[in-house]
Coordinates of C-alpha atoms in Angstrom, one line a residue:
W1036 CA 120.9 122.8 113.2
A1037 CA 118.6 125.1 115.2
E1038 CA 121.2 128.0 115.2
R1039 CA 121.0 128.1 111.4
R1040 CA 117.2 128.3 111.1
R1041 CA 114.4 130.7 111.9
L1042 CA 110.7 129.9 112.5
E1043 CA 108.7 132.2 110.2
T1044 CA 105.3 132.6 108.6
H1045 CA 105.7 132.9 104.8
P1046 CA 104.4 136.3 103.6
T1047 CA 102.6 134.9 100.6
T1048 CA 101.4 131.4 101.5
G1049 CA 100.8 132.0 105.2
A1050 CA 102.5 128.7 106.1
A1051 CA 104.8 128.2 109.0
Q1052 CA 108.3 127.5 107.8
L1053 CA 111.7 126.6 109.2
V1054 CA 113.8 128.9 107.0
E1055 CA 117.6 128.3 106.8
V1056 CA 119.4 131.5 107.5
R1057 CA 121.1 132.5 104.2
E1058 CA 124.2 133.9 105.8
T1059 CA 125.0 130.5 107.5
V1060 CA 125.4 128.7 104.2
Q1061 CA 128.9 128.4 103.0
E1062 CA 129.4 130.0 99.6
V1063 CA 130.1 127.8 96.6
V1064 CA 133.6 128.4 95.3
V1065 CA 133.6 129.2 91.6
P1066 CA 136.8 128.1 89.8
V1067 CA 138.9 130.8 88.0
Y1068 CA 140.6 129.8 84.8
R1069 CA 144.0 131.3 84.0
A1070 CA 145.9 131.6 80.8
G1071 CA 147.3 128.3 79.6
E1072 CA 144.6 126.3 81.3
P1073 CA 141.7 124.6 79.6
E1074 CA 138.9 127.0 78.8
A1075 CA 136.0 127.2 81.2
P1076 CA 132.9 125.3 80.0
P1077 CA 130.1 127.5 78.7
A1078 CA 127.9 128.8 81.5
L1079 CA 124.6 127.0 82.0
P1080 CA 121.5 129.2 81.8
A1081 CA 119.7 130.3 84.9
L1082 CA 116.6 128.1 85.1
F1083 CA 114.3 130.6 86.8
A1084 CA 115.6 134.0 85.7
G1085 CA 112.4 134.8 83.9
V1086 CA 110.0 133.6 86.7
P1087 CA 108.5 136.6 88.6
D1088 CA 109.3 137.0 92.2
D1089 CA 105.6 136.8 93.1
R1090 CA 105.3 133.4 91.4
L1091 CA 108.4 132.1 93.3
L1092 CA 106.9 133.3 96.5
E1093 CA 103.7 131.4 95.7
F1094 CA 105.8 128.2 95.6
G1095 CA 106.9 128.9 99.2
V1096 CA 110.4 130.2 98.4
P1097 CA 111.6 132.3 101.4
E1098 CA 112.2 135.9 100.5
E1099 CA 115.9 135.8 101.4
W1100 CA 116.5 132.9 99.0
L1101 CA 114.9 134.6 96.0
A1102 CA 118.3 135.8 94.6
D1103 CA 119.8 132.3 94.8
V1104 CA 116.8 130.8 93.1
K1105 CA 117.1 133.4 90.3
V1106 CA 120.6 132.3 89.4
A1107 CA 120.2 128.6 89.9
T1108 CA 121.4 126.4 87.0
E1109 CA 120.9 122.7 86.2
D1110 CA 124.1 122.0 88.2
S1111 CA 123.3 124.0 91.3
L1112 CA 119.6 123.4 91.6
L1113 CA 119.8 120.1 93.6
T1114 CA 122.3 121.6 96.0
L1115 CA 120.1 124.7 96.5
A1116 CA 117.0 122.5 97.0
D1117 CA 118.5 121.0 100.1
H1118 CA 118.4 124.4 101.8
L1119 CA 114.8 125.3 100.9
P1120 CA 111.5 124.2 102.6
A1121 CA 110.1 121.1 101.0
E1122 CA 107.2 122.7 99.2
A1123 CA 109.6 125.2 97.5
A1124 CA 112.1 122.6 96.5
E1125 CA 109.5 120.3 95.0
A1126 CA 107.9 123.1 93.0
L1127 CA 111.3 124.3 91.6
L1128 CA 112.3 120.7 90.7
E1129 CA 109.0 120.2 88.9
L1130 CA 109.2 123.5 87.1
A1131 CA 112.8 122.8 86.0
T1132 CA 111.7 119.4 84.5
G1133 CA 108.9 121.0 82.5
G1134 CA 106.0 120.3 84.9
R1135 CA 103.5 122.6 86.4
P1136 CA 103.9 122.9 90.2
N1137 CA 100.7 122.5 92.3
V1138 CA 100.3 125.7 94.3
V1139 CA 98.3 125.3 97.5
A1140 CA 96.1 128.4 97.5
V1141 CA 95.2 128.2 101.2
V1142 CA 96.0 131.1 103.4
A1143 CA 95.1 129.7 106.8
A1144 CA 94.4 132.0 109.8
D1145 CA 96.7 129.7 111.8
P1146 CA 100.1 129.3 110.0
F1147 CA 100.4 125.8 111.5
Q1148 CA 97.2 124.7 109.9
H1149 CA 98.4 125.4 106.4
P1150 CA 98.8 122.1 104.4
D1151 CA 102.4 122.8 103.7
A1152 CA 103.1 123.6 107.4
Q1153 CA 101.5 120.3 108.4
R1154 CA 104.4 118.5 106.6
R1155 CA 106.6 119.8 109.4
F1156 CA 104.5 120.5 112.4
R1157 CA 101.9 118.7 114.5
V1158 CA 100.1 120.8 117.1
M1159 CA 99.7 118.9 120.4
T1160 CA 96.5 119.9 122.2
D1161 CA 97.3 118.5 125.6
V1162 CA 100.2 117.0 127.6
E1163 CA 99.0 113.4 127.2
E1164 CA 99.0 113.7 123.4
L1165 CA 102.5 115.2 123.5
A1166 CA 103.8 112.5 125.8
R1167 CA 102.3 109.8 123.5
A1168 CA 103.9 111.4 120.5
L1169 CA 107.3 111.6 122.1
E1170 CA 107.2 107.9 123.0
F1171 CA 106.8 106.9 119.3
P1172 CA 109.8 105.4 117.5
W1173 CA 111.0 107.4 114.5
D1174 CA 109.4 104.9 112.1
R1175 CA 105.9 105.9 113.4
W1176 CA 106.4 109.3 111.9
T1177 CA 106.7 107.9 108.4
V1178 CA 102.9 107.6 107.9
F1179 CA 102.1 111.3 107.6
L1180 CA 100.8 112.7 104.4
H1181 CA 102.1 115.1 101.8
P1182 CA 99.3 117.7 100.9
D1183 CA 99.0 116.3 97.4
Q1184 CA 98.5 112.8 98.9
R1185 CA 95.9 114.1 101.4
S1186 CA 93.7 115.4 98.6
L1187 CA 93.6 112.0 97.0
V1188 CA 92.9 110.3 100.3
E1189 CA 90.0 112.6 101.2
H1190 CA 88.4 112.9 97.7
D1191 CA 84.8 111.7 97.2
Y1192 CA 84.9 109.2 94.3
H1193 CA 81.7 108.1 92.5
G1194 CA 83.3 104.9 91.1
P1195 CA 86.5 102.9 91.3
A1196 CA 89.6 105.0 91.7
R1197 CA 93.3 104.4 91.2
V1198 CA 96.4 106.2 92.4
S1199 CA 99.6 105.5 90.6
G1200 CA 103.2 106.7 90.7
S1201 CA 106.7 105.4 90.4
A1202 CA 108.5 103.5 93.1
G1203 CA 108.9 105.5 96.3
T1204 CA 106.1 108.1 95.7
G1205 CA 104.1 107.0 98.7
K1206 CA 101.3 104.9 97.1
T1207 CA 101.2 102.5 100.1
V1208 CA 100.9 105.4 102.6
V1209 CA 98.0 106.8 100.5
A1210 CA 96.3 103.4 100.5
L1211 CA 96.7 103.1 104.2
H1212 CA 95.3 106.6 104.9
R1213 CA 92.4 106.0 102.5
A1214 CA 91.3 103.0 104.5
V1215 CA 91.5 105.0 107.8
H1216 CA 89.6 107.9 106.1
L1217 CA 86.8 105.6 105.0
A1218 CA 86.5 104.0 108.5
R1219 CA 86.5 107.5 110.1
N1220 CA 83.9 108.9 107.8
D1221 CA 81.4 106.0 108.3
P1222 CA 81.3 104.7 111.9
D1223 CA 79.5 101.5 110.8
A1224 CA 81.7 100.7 107.8
R1225 CA 84.1 97.7 107.7
I1226 CA 87.0 98.2 105.3
L1227 CA 89.3 95.6 103.6
L1228 CA 92.9 96.7 103.1
T1229 CA 94.7 94.1 101.0
T1230 CA 97.8 93.5 98.9
F1231 CA 99.1 90.7 96.7
S1232 CA 101.3 89.0 99.4
E1233 CA 100.9 88.1 103.1
S1234 CA 104.3 89.6 103.9
L1235 CA 103.4 93.0 102.5
A1236 CA 100.1 92.7 104.3
G1237 CA 102.1 92.3 107.5
S1238 CA 103.9 95.5 106.8
L1239 CA 100.6 97.3 106.2
R1240 CA 99.3 95.9 109.5
N1241 CA 102.2 97.4 111.4
M1242 CA 101.8 100.8 109.7
L1243 CA 98.1 100.8 110.5
S1244 CA 98.8 100.1 114.1
R1245 CA 101.1 103.1 114.2
L1246 CA 98.6 105.3 112.5
T1247 CA 95.6 104.4 114.6
S1248 CA 97.3 103.8 118.0
N1249 CA 95.4 106.6 119.6
Q1250 CA 92.1 105.6 117.8
P1251 CA 92.0 101.8 118.2
H1252 CA 88.3 101.7 117.3
L1253 CA 89.3 102.7 113.7
G1254 CA 91.8 99.9 113.4
E1255 CA 89.3 97.4 114.7
R1256 CA 87.1 98.0 111.6
I1257 CA 89.9 97.7 109.1
D1258 CA 90.8 94.1 108.1
V1259 CA 94.4 93.8 106.7
H1260 CA 95.1 90.6 104.8
G1261 CA 97.1 89.2 101.9
L1262 CA 94.8 88.6 98.9
D1263 CA 95.1 84.8 99.0
S1264 CA 94.4 84.9 102.8
I1265 CA 91.2 86.9 102.5
G1266 CA 90.1 84.9 99.5
R1267 CA 90.2 81.7 101.4
R1268 CA 88.5 83.2 104.4
L1269 CA 85.6 84.6 102.4
F1270 CA 85.3 81.3 100.4
R1271 CA 84.9 79.3 103.6
S1272 CA 82.3 81.7 105.0
H1273 CA 80.3 82.1 101.7
I1274 CA 80.7 78.8 100.0
G1275 CA 82.4 76.1 102.1
K1276 CA 85.6 74.1 102.5
V1277 CA 88.4 74.8 100.1
E1278 CA 91.5 72.9 98.9
I1279 CA 93.8 74.9 96.6
A1280 CA 95.8 73.2 93.8
G1281 CA 99.4 74.4 94.0
A1282 CA 101.5 75.2 91.0
D1283 CA 103.4 71.9 91.3
Q1284 CA 100.2 69.9 91.3
V1285 CA 99.0 71.7 88.2
A1286 CA 102.3 71.2 86.4
A1287 CA 102.2 67.5 87.2
L1288 CA 98.6 67.2 85.8
L1289 CA 99.6 69.1 82.7
A1290 CA 102.5 66.7 82.1
Q1291 CA 100.2 63.7 82.7
A1292 CA 97.5 65.0 80.3
S1293 CA 100.0 66.0 77.6
A1294 CA 101.5 62.6 77.5
T1295 CA 98.2 61.2 76.4
V1296 CA 97.8 63.6 73.5
E1297 CA 99.7 62.8 70.3
G1298 CA 100.9 65.3 67.7
H1299 CA 101.8 68.3 69.9
V1300 CA 105.2 69.9 70.3
F1301 CA 104.4 72.2 73.2
S1302 CA 107.0 72.4 76.0
P1303 CA 105.9 72.0 79.7
R1304 CA 106.8 75.6 80.3
F1305 CA 104.6 76.8 77.4
L1306 CA 101.7 74.6 78.6
F1307 CA 101.9 75.9 82.1
A1308 CA 102.1 79.5 80.9
E1309 CA 99.1 79.1 78.6
W1310 CA 97.1 77.4 81.4
D1311 CA 98.1 80.0 84.0
Q1312 CA 97.7 83.2 81.9
V1313 CA 94.8 82.3 79.7
V1314 CA 92.7 79.2 80.6
D1315 CA 92.9 79.5 84.4
A1316 CA 93.2 83.3 84.6
W1317 CA 90.0 83.8 82.5
Q1318 CA 88.3 80.6 83.9
L1319 CA 87.6 79.2 80.4
D1320 CA 85.4 76.2 80.7
S1321 CA 84.6 75.2 77.1
W1322 CA 86.3 74.7 73.8
E1323 CA 84.3 77.6 72.3
A1324 CA 85.5 79.9 75.1
Y1325 CA 89.1 79.0 74.6
R1326 CA 88.8 79.2 70.8
D1327 CA 87.3 82.7 70.9
V1328 CA 89.2 84.3 73.8
A1329 CA 91.0 87.5 72.9
R1330 CA 94.1 86.3 74.8
L1331 CA 94.9 89.8 76.0
G1332 CA 97.5 88.5 78.3
R1333 CA 99.0 85.9 76.1
R1334 CA 99.5 87.2 72.6
T1335 CA 101.1 84.3 70.7
R1336 CA 98.9 83.6 67.6
L1337 CA 97.8 80.0 67.6
P1338 CA 96.0 78.3 64.6
E1339 CA 92.7 76.7 65.5
A1340 CA 94.1 73.2 65.0
Q1341 CA 96.8 73.8 67.6
R1342 CA 94.2 75.3 70.0
R1343 CA 92.1 72.1 69.7
I1344 CA 95.1 70.0 70.7
L1345 CA 95.8 72.4 73.6
W1346 CA 92.2 72.4 74.8
S1347 CA 92.2 68.5 74.8
I1348 CA 95.0 68.8 77.3
F1349 CA 93.5 71.6 79.4
Q1350 CA 90.1 69.9 79.5
Q1351 CA 91.7 66.8 81.1
V1352 CA 93.4 69.0 83.7
R1353 CA 90.1 70.7 84.5
E1354 CA 88.3 67.4 84.9
E1355 CA 91.1 65.9 87.1
L1356 CA 91.0 69.0 89.4
D1357 CA 87.2 68.6 89.7
S1358 CA 87.4 64.9 90.5
R1359 CA 90.0 65.6 93.3
G1360 CA 88.0 68.4 94.8
L1361 CA 90.7 70.9 94.0
I1362 CA 90.4 74.5 92.9
T1363 CA 92.9 77.1 91.7
D1364 CA 93.3 80.6 93.2
S1365 CA 91.7 82.0 90.1
G1366 CA 88.8 79.6 90.4
L1367 CA 88.3 80.6 94.0
F1368 CA 88.0 84.3 93.3
N1369 CA 85.8 83.6 90.2
Q1370 CA 83.4 81.6 92.3
L1371 CA 83.5 84.3 95.1
A1372 CA 82.6 87.0 92.5
V1373 CA 79.6 85.0 91.3
V1374 CA 78.3 84.4 94.8
I1375 CA 78.9 87.9 96.1
A1376 CA 77.3 89.5 93.0
K1377 CA 74.2 87.2 93.5
R1378 CA 73.9 88.0 97.2
G1379 CA 74.7 91.6 96.8
A1380 CA 76.8 92.0 100.0
T1381 CA 79.9 90.9 101.9
I1382 CA 81.1 91.8 105.4
F1383 CA 83.1 94.6 103.7
D1384 CA 81.6 98.0 102.7
A1385 CA 84.8 99.0 100.8
A1386 CA 88.2 97.7 99.7
V1387 CA 91.5 99.4 99.4
V1388 CA 94.1 97.5 97.3
D1389 CA 97.8 98.1 97.3
E1390 CA 100.2 96.8 94.6
A1391 CA 97.2 96.6 92.3
Q1392 CA 99.2 96.3 89.1
D1393 CA 99.7 92.6 89.9
L1394 CA 96.0 91.7 90.2
G1395 CA 94.7 89.0 87.9
P1396 CA 91.4 88.9 86.0
A1397 CA 89.7 86.8 88.7
H1398 CA 90.8 89.2 91.4
L1399 CA 89.2 92.1 89.4
K1400 CA 85.9 90.2 89.0
F1401 CA 85.9 89.7 92.8
F1402 CA 86.5 93.4 93.6
A1403 CA 84.0 94.5 91.0
A1404 CA 81.4 92.3 92.8
L1405 CA 82.5 93.5 96.2
G1406 CA 82.3 97.1 95.2
G1407 CA 78.8 96.6 93.7
G1408 CA 79.1 100.0 91.9
R1409 CA 78.8 102.0 95.2
P1410 CA 80.6 105.3 95.5
N1411 CA 84.0 105.1 97.4
S1412 CA 83.8 101.3 97.5
L1413 CA 87.0 100.6 95.5
F1414 CA 90.4 102.3 95.7
F1415 CA 93.5 100.9 94.0
A1416 CA 97.2 101.9 94.4
G1417 CA 99.8 100.6 92.0
D1418 CA 102.5 101.3 89.4
L1419 CA 102.3 99.8 85.9
G1420 CA 106.1 100.1 85.8
Q1421 CA 106.3 97.5 88.6
R1422 CA 104.1 94.9 87.0
I1423 CA 106.0 91.6 87.3
F1424 CA 103.5 88.9 88.2
Q1425 CA 100.6 89.4 85.8
Q1426 CA 100.1 90.0 82.1
P1427 CA 98.2 93.1 81.1
F1428 CA 94.4 92.9 80.7
S1429 CA 91.4 95.2 80.5
W1430 CA 90.0 96.3 83.8
K1431 CA 87.1 98.0 82.1
S1432 CA 85.9 94.7 80.5
L1433 CA 85.5 93.3 84.0
G1434 CA 83.5 96.1 85.4
V1435 CA 86.2 98.3 86.9
E1436 CA 86.3 101.6 85.0
I1437 CA 88.8 104.1 86.5
R1438 CA 88.9 106.6 83.6
G1439 CA 88.6 110.1 85.0
R1440 CA 89.4 108.7 88.5
S1441 CA 93.1 107.9 88.0
R1442 CA 95.8 110.2 89.5
T1443 CA 99.6 110.0 89.6
L1444 CA 101.9 110.9 92.5
R1445 CA 105.0 112.8 91.5
V1446 CA 107.1 113.3 94.6
N1447 CA 109.6 110.5 95.3
Y1448 CA 110.5 110.2 99.0
R1449 CA 112.4 106.9 99.0
A1450 CA 115.1 107.0 96.3
S1451 CA 117.7 109.8 95.8
H1452 CA 117.5 111.9 92.6
Q1453 CA 120.4 110.1 91.2
I1454 CA 119.0 106.6 91.8
R1455 CA 115.5 107.5 90.6
T1456 CA 116.7 109.1 87.3
Q1457 CA 119.0 106.2 86.4
A1458 CA 116.4 103.6 87.2
D1459 CA 113.7 105.5 85.3
R1460 CA 115.7 105.0 82.1
L1461 CA 114.7 101.3 82.2
L1462 CA 111.1 102.4 81.5
G1463 CA 109.5 104.8 79.0
P1464 CA 108.3 108.3 80.0
E1465 CA 104.7 107.1 79.7
V1466 CA 103.1 103.8 80.6
T1467 CA 99.7 102.8 79.2
D1468 CA 97.4 100.1 80.5
A1469 CA 95.1 97.8 78.4
D1470 CA 92.3 100.3 78.6
G1471 CA 94.3 103.3 77.4
N1472 CA 94.8 104.9 80.8
K1473 CA 98.2 106.7 80.7
E1474 CA 100.7 107.2 83.5
D1475 CA 103.1 110.1 82.7
R1476 CA 106.3 109.6 84.7
T1477 CA 108.2 112.6 83.3
G1478 CA 107.1 115.0 86.1
T1479 CA 108.4 112.9 89.1
V1480 CA 110.9 114.6 91.4
S1481 CA 113.0 113.3 94.3
V1482 CA 113.4 115.3 97.4
F1483 CA 117.0 114.5 98.3
N1484 CA 120.4 113.8 96.6
G1485 CA 122.9 111.0 96.9
P1486 CA 125.9 109.5 95.2
A1487 CA 125.5 108.4 91.6
P1488 CA 124.7 104.7 91.1
Q1489 CA 127.6 102.5 90.0
I1490 CA 127.5 100.0 87.1
R1491 CA 130.4 97.6 87.0
V1492 CA 130.9 94.9 84.4
T1493 CA 133.6 92.3 85.4
E1494 CA 135.4 89.5 83.7
G1495 CA 134.3 86.7 85.9
E1496 CA 132.5 85.7 89.2
D1497 CA 135.6 86.2 91.3
E1498 CA 136.1 89.7 90.1
E1499 CA 132.5 90.5 90.6
A1500 CA 132.6 89.1 94.2
A1501 CA 135.7 91.3 94.9
T1502 CA 134.0 94.4 93.4
V1503 CA 130.8 93.9 95.5
A1504 CA 132.8 93.0 98.7
S1505 CA 134.9 96.2 98.3
W1506 CA 131.7 98.3 97.9
L1507 CA 130.1 96.7 100.9
A1508 CA 133.2 97.4 103.0
G1509 CA 133.1 101.1 102.0
L1510 CA 129.5 101.5 103.1
S1511 CA 130.5 101.4 106.7
D1512 CA 132.4 104.7 106.2
D1513 CA 129.0 106.2 105.3
G1514 CA 127.4 104.9 108.5
V1515 CA 125.4 102.1 106.8
E1516 CA 124.7 99.2 109.0
P1517 CA 124.6 95.6 107.7
H1518 CA 120.8 95.3 108.1
E1519 CA 120.4 98.4 106.0
I1520 CA 121.9 96.6 103.0
G1521 CA 120.2 94.3 100.5
V1522 CA 121.8 92.2 97.7
F1523 CA 119.5 91.0 95.0
V1524 CA 119.8 88.6 92.0
R1525 CA 117.5 87.5 89.2
S1526 CA 116.7 84.0 90.6
S1527 CA 117.7 81.4 93.1
A1528 CA 120.3 80.1 90.6
Q1529 CA 122.4 83.2 91.2
L1530 CA 122.1 83.3 95.0
G1531 CA 125.5 81.6 95.4
R1532 CA 127.2 84.6 93.8
A1533 CA 125.6 87.0 96.3
R1534 CA 126.6 84.8 99.2
R1535 CA 130.2 84.7 98.1
A1536 CA 130.4 88.5 97.8
V1537 CA 129.0 89.1 101.2
E1538 CA 131.2 86.5 102.8
R1539 CA 134.2 88.0 101.2
A1540 CA 133.3 91.4 102.8
G1541 CA 133.3 89.6 106.2
L1542 CA 129.6 90.3 106.8
S1543 CA 126.9 88.1 108.1
Y1544 CA 123.8 87.6 106.0
G1545 CA 120.4 86.1 105.9
V1546 CA 118.5 84.8 102.8
L1547 CA 115.0 86.2 102.7
D1548 CA 112.1 83.9 102.1
E1549 CA 108.4 84.7 101.5
L1550 CA 108.1 86.2 105.0
L1551 CA 110.7 88.8 104.2
E1552 CA 112.0 88.9 107.7
G1553 CA 115.5 90.5 107.9
A1554 CA 117.8 90.2 111.0
A1555 CA 119.6 92.9 112.9
G1556 CA 123.3 93.0 112.0
K1557 CA 122.9 90.9 108.8
V1558 CA 122.8 91.8 105.1
S1559 CA 119.6 90.6 103.4
I1560 CA 120.1 88.5 100.3
S1561 CA 117.2 87.6 98.0
T1562 CA 115.8 87.3 94.5
M1563 CA 114.4 90.3 92.6
H1564 CA 110.8 89.0 92.9
L1565 CA 110.9 89.2 96.7
A1566 CA 112.3 92.8 96.6
K1567 CA 108.7 94.2 96.2
G1568 CA 107.8 96.4 99.1
L1569 CA 111.2 96.4 100.7
E1570 CA 113.5 99.4 101.3
F1571 CA 117.3 99.6 102.1
R1572 CA 119.8 102.4 102.4
A1573 CA 122.1 100.5 100.1
I1574 CA 121.4 97.9 97.4
A1575 CA 123.7 95.7 95.3
V1576 CA 122.0 94.1 92.2
M1577 CA 124.3 91.4 91.1
A1578 CA 124.5 88.9 88.2
C1579 CA 122.9 91.2 85.6
D1580 CA 124.5 89.2 82.8
D1581 CA 123.3 88.6 79.3
E1582 CA 120.9 85.7 79.3
V1583 CA 120.2 86.2 83.0
V1584 CA 118.4 89.6 82.7
P1585 CA 116.3 89.0 80.7
L1586 CA 116.2 85.4 81.6
Q1587 CA 117.0 83.2 78.6
E1588 CA 114.7 80.4 79.7
R1589 CA 111.7 82.8 79.4
I1590 CA 112.8 84.0 75.9
E1591 CA 113.0 80.4 74.6
T1592 CA 109.3 79.8 75.4
V1593 CA 107.8 82.7 73.4
G1594 CA 105.9 82.0 70.3
D1595 CA 106.2 85.3 68.4
D1596 CA 107.4 88.9 68.6
S1597 CA 104.4 90.1 70.7
D1598 CA 105.2 87.6 73.4
L1599 CA 108.9 88.5 73.2
R1600 CA 108.1 92.2 73.8
E1601 CA 106.0 91.2 76.8
V1602 CA 108.9 89.1 78.3
Y1603 CA 111.3 92.0 77.8
E1604 CA 108.9 94.4 79.4
T1605 CA 108.3 92.4 82.5
E1606 CA 112.1 91.7 82.8
R1607 CA 112.7 95.5 82.7
H1608 CA 110.1 96.0 85.4
L1609 CA 111.8 93.4 87.5
L1610 CA 115.2 95.1 87.3
Y1611 CA 113.5 98.4 88.0
V1612 CA 111.9 97.1 91.1
A1613 CA 115.2 95.8 92.4
C1614 CA 117.1 99.0 91.8
T1615 CA 114.4 101.3 93.3
R1616 CA 114.6 99.5 96.7
A1617 CA 117.7 101.6 97.3
R1618 CA 117.5 104.9 99.1
D1619 CA 121.1 106.3 99.1
H1620 CA 123.5 103.8 97.4
L1621 CA 123.1 101.5 94.4
L1622 CA 125.6 99.2 92.8
I1623 CA 124.8 97.0 89.7
T1624 CA 127.2 94.3 88.6
A1625 CA 127.4 91.8 85.8
I1626 CA 129.9 89.5 84.1
D1627 CA 130.8 90.4 80.5
P1628 CA 128.7 90.2 78.3
A1629 CA 126.3 92.2 80.5
S1630 CA 122.6 92.6 80.1
E1631 CA 121.5 95.0 77.4
F1632 CA 119.4 96.8 79.9
L1633 CA 122.5 98.2 81.6
E1634 CA 123.3 100.1 78.5
D1635 CA 119.9 101.8 78.7
M1636 CA 120.6 102.8 82.3
K1637 CA 123.9 104.5 81.3
R1638 CA 122.3 106.8 78.7

């Protein structure tokens, strides 16, 4: 590796680079077509033939690679990018896809202090620092920032801010560094770093310990908790004892109340969804509030007469919860928001929230109260394309206005170019939230290549199991260990198909639960909902059959076309989340007839 590279200072950017020596790269053989053979396909145009050399140098392209860049085509660009410094490869990929590369106009006196150089080099100032760095496991180096990410981390925001980006663009790392940056800038500040699940909070906690291992005083002022965990903790300290009503308890109360109301035809699934997404989510406490609610998250049109019947059921549930001293999660955060807004302070000076696309209305009320309108007090990281747990709603209406303070990350580090582009076909080129804020996904680029994803439609479960088993067996030839493999299905009803496939490959496995703890030497099997926040070198997404993805049970509960579109949208997001957990290898299987979403991925 070292024999094929030189350490140089780029003549235009001033950044220190490790430049691959052009002469050491094997030439690409160009096929020659002879008489009688099929004609050669028409030559592809050179993508950068018209770009001036000076401009290419501004992107960080080494001088000796200019000629190769000038003749690069759509077919050869990705291969060429593997030989270029990261900043040059990213700029060319963005330029080729119609974007405008961000040129770092810093010419540092020290070439190792240039933002692009700091992707590759860390200057050790003493022997102790070097020794500490060399003792770190490789995963401790994964928390360093890309220059574009650093600008978002260190920016001074005068109101709530949000960073977005497709799966694998480093939103979590940005959120982590933002929390540390806030703690570093204010020695007296206490920061809340939170996400929607305790398992992902545990991952954040581990990353924080790596990042602050040589500055433990910073980590001591950053509290990392799952959202439910910190909600309960703050409720106990600000209000008192709390007992949460679980989903099963609420469903039982709904069934009990609905049995006493005559003349309704609402299914238990519809009643629970209406309670969860409208009544409880917005904490509606009167008939007038329910009658007039805009129902942003639940769009089925209901005549007033039907709403009256529904409210008679929901009112009984509310009264029964109160009589038992129970409160829902939404009720907890709603009460917290009221108390914090009245007192004007909590123990936290700022909050950084990861996976923010899955926050509910009561969560946003809580964060709005916690932020109190102070500069730099609220920072959110999330991807609208990965929203799978919450219906869309207006953040602005709840006091969290991010317009003008929303930025999108465009460099994908986790998924290969081939996996990312195929998964992106599940979503539109642009995603818009309920407040009209747009996330443009067209400029995203991946920094490495891999084999093309495979989509296989089989005739039955036995053929599907054999297909996946054969694929799993072949991964060992690529050096993939069992613990680097995940197998995901839509719901627990399909877990048996995943087990049979892994057993047929002769591999051990573990079924992930809410703690998401894998085991060395074992393949991880789980449902798509638990895939959030995970990463594997290889992923098999099984059982993508018609009526499974999207799930037929969800479709049967919708009331009109608006709700149907919402179901289809979140089911697409779910499949997208599962596919984008893969770094290098992706297999998607189904039994004929397959999900219609797979046709979209093939286009």
